[in-house]
XYZ file of C-alpha atoms in Angstrom:
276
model
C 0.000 0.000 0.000
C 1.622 3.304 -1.336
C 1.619 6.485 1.128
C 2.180 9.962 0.097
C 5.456 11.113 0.239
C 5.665 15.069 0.821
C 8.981 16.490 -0.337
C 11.284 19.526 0.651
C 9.855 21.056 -2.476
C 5.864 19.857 -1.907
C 7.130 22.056 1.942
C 8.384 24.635 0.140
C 5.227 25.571 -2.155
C 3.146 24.973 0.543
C 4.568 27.583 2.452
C 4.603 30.041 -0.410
C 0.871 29.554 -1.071
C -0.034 30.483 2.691
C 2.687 32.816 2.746
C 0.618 34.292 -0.242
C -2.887 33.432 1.417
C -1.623 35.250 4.567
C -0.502 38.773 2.911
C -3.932 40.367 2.976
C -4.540 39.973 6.461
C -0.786 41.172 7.391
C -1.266 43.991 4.938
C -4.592 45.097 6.708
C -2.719 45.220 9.922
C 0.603 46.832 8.945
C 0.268 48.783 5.711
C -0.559 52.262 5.164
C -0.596 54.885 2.594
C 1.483 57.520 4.264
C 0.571 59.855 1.475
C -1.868 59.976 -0.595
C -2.440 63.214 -2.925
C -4.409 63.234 -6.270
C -5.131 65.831 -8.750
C -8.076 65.900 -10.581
C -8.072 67.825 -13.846
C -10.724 68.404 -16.651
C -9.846 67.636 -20.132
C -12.985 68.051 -22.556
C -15.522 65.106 -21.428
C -12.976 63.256 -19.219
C -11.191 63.941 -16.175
C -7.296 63.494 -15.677
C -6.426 61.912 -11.999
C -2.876 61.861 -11.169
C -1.856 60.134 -8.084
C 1.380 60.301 -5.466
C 1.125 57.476 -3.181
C 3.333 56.108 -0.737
C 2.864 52.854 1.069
C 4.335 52.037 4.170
C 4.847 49.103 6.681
C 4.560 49.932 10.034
C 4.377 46.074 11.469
C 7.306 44.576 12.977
C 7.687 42.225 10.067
C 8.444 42.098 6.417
C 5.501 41.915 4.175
C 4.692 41.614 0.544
C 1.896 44.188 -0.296
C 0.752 41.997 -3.012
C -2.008 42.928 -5.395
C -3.367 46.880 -4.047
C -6.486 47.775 -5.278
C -8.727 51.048 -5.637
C -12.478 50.731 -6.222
C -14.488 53.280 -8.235
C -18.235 53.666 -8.324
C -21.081 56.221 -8.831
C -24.058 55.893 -6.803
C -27.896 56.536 -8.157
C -29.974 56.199 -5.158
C -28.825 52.826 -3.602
C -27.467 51.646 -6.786
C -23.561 51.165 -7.492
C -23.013 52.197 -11.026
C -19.300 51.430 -12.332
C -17.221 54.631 -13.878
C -15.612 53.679 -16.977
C -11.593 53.966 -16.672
C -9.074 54.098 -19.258
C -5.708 54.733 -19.606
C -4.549 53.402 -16.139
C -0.797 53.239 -15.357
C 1.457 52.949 -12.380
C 4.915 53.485 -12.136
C 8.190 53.838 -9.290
C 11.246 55.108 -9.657
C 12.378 51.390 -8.313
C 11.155 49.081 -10.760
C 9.564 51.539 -13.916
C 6.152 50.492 -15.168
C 4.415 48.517 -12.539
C 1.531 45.980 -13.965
C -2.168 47.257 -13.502
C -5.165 45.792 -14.107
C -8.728 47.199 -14.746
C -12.275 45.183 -14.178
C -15.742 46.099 -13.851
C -17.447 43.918 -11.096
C -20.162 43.865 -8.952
C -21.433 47.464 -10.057
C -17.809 48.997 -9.570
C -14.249 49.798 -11.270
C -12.010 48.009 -9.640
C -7.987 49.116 -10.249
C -5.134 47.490 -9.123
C -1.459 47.842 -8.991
C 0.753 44.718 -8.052
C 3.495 45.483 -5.930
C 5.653 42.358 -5.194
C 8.393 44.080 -3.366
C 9.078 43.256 0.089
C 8.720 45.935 2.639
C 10.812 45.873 5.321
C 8.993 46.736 9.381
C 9.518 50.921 8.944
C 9.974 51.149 5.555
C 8.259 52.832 2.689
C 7.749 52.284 -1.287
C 6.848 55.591 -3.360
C 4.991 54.554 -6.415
C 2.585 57.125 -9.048
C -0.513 55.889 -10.430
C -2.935 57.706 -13.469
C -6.467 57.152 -15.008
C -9.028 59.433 -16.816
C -12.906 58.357 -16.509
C -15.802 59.864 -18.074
C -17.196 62.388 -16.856
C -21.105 64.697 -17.358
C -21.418 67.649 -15.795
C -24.997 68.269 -14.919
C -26.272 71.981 -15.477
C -25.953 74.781 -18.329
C -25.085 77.937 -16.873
C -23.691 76.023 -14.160
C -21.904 73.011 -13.751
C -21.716 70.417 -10.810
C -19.092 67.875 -10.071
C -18.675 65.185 -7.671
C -15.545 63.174 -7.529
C -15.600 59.748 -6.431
C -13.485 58.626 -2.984
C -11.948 55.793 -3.949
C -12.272 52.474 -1.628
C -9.003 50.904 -0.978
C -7.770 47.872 0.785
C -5.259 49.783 2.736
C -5.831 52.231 5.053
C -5.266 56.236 3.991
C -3.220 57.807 7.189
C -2.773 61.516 4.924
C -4.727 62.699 2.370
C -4.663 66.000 -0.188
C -7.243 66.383 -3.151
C -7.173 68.679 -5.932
C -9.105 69.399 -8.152
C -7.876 72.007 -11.528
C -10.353 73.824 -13.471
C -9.768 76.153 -16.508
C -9.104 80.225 -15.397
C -12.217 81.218 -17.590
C -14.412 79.389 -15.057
C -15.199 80.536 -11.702
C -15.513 78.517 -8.661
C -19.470 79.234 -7.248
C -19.851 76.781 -4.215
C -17.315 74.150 -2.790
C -18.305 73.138 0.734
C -15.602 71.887 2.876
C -12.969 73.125 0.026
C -10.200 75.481 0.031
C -10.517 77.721 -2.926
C -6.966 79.289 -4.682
C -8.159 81.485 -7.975
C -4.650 82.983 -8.620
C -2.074 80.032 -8.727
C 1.399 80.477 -11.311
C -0.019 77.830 -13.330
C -2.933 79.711 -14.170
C -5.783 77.411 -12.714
C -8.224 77.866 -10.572
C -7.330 75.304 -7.330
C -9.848 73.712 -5.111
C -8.283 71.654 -2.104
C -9.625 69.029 0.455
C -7.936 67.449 3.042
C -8.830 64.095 4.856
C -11.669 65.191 6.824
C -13.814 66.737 4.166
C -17.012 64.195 3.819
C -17.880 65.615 0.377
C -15.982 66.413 -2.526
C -18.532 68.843 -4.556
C -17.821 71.608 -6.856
C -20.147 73.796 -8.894
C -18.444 76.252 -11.519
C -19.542 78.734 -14.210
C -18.240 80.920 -16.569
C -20.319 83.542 -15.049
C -17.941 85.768 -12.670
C -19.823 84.558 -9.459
C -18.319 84.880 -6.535
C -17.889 81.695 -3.935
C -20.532 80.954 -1.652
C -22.123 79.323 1.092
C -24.751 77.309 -1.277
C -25.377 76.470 -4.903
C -25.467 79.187 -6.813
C -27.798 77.738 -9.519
C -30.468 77.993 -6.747
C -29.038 81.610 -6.356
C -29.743 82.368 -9.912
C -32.757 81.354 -10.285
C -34.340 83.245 -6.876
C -32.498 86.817 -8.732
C -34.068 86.066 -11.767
C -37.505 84.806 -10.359
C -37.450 88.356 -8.464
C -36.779 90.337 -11.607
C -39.480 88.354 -13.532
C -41.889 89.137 -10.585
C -41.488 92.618 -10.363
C -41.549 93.705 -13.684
C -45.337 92.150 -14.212
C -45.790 94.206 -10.659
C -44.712 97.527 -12.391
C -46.339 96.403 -15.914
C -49.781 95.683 -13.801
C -49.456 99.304 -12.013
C -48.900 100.991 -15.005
C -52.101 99.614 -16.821
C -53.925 100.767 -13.792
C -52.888 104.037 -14.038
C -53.799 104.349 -17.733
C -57.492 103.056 -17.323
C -58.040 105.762 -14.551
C -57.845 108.768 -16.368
C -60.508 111.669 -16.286
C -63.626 111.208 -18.612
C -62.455 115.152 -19.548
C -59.341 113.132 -21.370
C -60.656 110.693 -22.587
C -63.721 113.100 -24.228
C -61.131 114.936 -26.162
C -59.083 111.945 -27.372
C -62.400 110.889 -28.713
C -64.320 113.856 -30.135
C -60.916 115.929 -30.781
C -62.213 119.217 -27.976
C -63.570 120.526 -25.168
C -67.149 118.978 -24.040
C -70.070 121.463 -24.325
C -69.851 122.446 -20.924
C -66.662 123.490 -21.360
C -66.835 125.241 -24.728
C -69.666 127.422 -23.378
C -67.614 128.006 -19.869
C -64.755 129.162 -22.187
C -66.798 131.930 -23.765
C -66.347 135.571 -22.523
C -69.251 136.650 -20.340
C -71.073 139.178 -22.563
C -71.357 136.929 -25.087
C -73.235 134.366 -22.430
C -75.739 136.460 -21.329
C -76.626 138.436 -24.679
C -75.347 136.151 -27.155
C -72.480 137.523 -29.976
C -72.654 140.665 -31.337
């Protein structure tokens, strides 16, 4: 009766495939992206995002981050709508092009960059990542944004978002953003940090200034106003003009004075003996 004989190499693979089943649940614990800044900018119908990232181990042991991945998705009501992606690249300054990989799954984008580098406990790995998606602005006079937060399977310790618009436009509401209209490049800057909950911004080419709220709903309340009060002042002034004196409106008619006043114009010789 023949047994199973397990080698030094059937050991060895073994090992590697836990070793490999084992590095998400050490990278939950002991990787972090140290920094994470993105720029957003507009280009025609898609948006450019351009991404800085640094991932760290802070464990006490050497891990492999493995495959890292960053998961896109629009939501319509409780719906998850995937964002198309194209274009999507990763590189370091270590190791040049790094291989990504784009899929659609479970109503999201789902991006990944495979980093197969060991990290040693304390150390870091600087890598740059960037993608365009479609993009619709809703509006006409003015336009509303949101950009996605990516969900990643590594924590985010410091974040910085920007987001680049064209100088003709005008920044009209941004809540929780920092808003920088005269930067060298030209661009009008709008910042977030970590803590903002929403990233949100409505522009025009109209020279509004930035407020506290949209202002589409603004611009619609002015003009609403305007619209009001002229029928107001057109409604007064056909009042006016169907109150004038029956004295008017005898003469517009019969082209003179009523008889009453024709014979109260007459000198009074001539009303008490007639003419001459």
């Amino acid at each position: 009766m023949s047994g199973v004989v397990i080698t030094n190499k059937h050991r060895a693979v073994l090992a590697c495939f836990l070793l490999v089943a084992l590095i998400p649940i050490v990278q939950a614990n002991t990787v972090v992206f140290e920094r994470y800044d993105t720029t957003a900018t507009i280009q025609g119908n898609t948006i450019l995002i351009e991404r800085d990232v640094r991932i760290k181990n802070s464990g006490l042991t050497p891990i492999i981050p493995g495959e890292v991945h960053f998961r896109l998705y629009e939501r319509r009501g409780d719906t998850k709508i995937p964002i198309p992606v194209t274009n999507f690249r990763a590189s370091s300054e270590i190791a040049g092009d790094l291989t990504t990989r784009v899929q659609e799954r479970r109503g999201e984008t789902d991006l990944s960059v495979h980093l197969w580098n060991p990290l040693l406990p304390n150390f870091h790995y600087d890598f740059t990542m960037s993608y365009e998606m479609e993009f619709s602005p809703s509006g006409i006079l003015f336009y509303e944004i949101r950009l996605p937060r990516e969900e990643t399977t590594i924590p985010i310790v410091n974040e910085n978002t920007q987001f680049l618009l064209d100088r003709r436009y005008s920044v009209t509401f941004a809540p929780d953003g920092v808003v920088q209209s005269r930067t060298p490049t030209g661009n009008t800057i709008v910042s977030w940090d970590r803590t903002s909950t929403e990233r949100v911004v409505e522009y025009s080419r109209l020279p509004f200034p930035t407020i506290g709220m949209r202002a589409v709903n603004v611009f619609w309340v002015i003009i609403i106003i305007l619209l009001v009060a002229v029928f107001v002042l057109t409604l007064r002034r056909q009042r006016s003009s169907g109150r004038k004196p029956q004295q008017q409106q005898w003469q517009q008619q019969q082209g003179g004075y009523p008889p009453q006043q024709q014979y109260a114009q007459q000198p009074p010789y001539q009303q008490r003996y007639g003419p001459r």
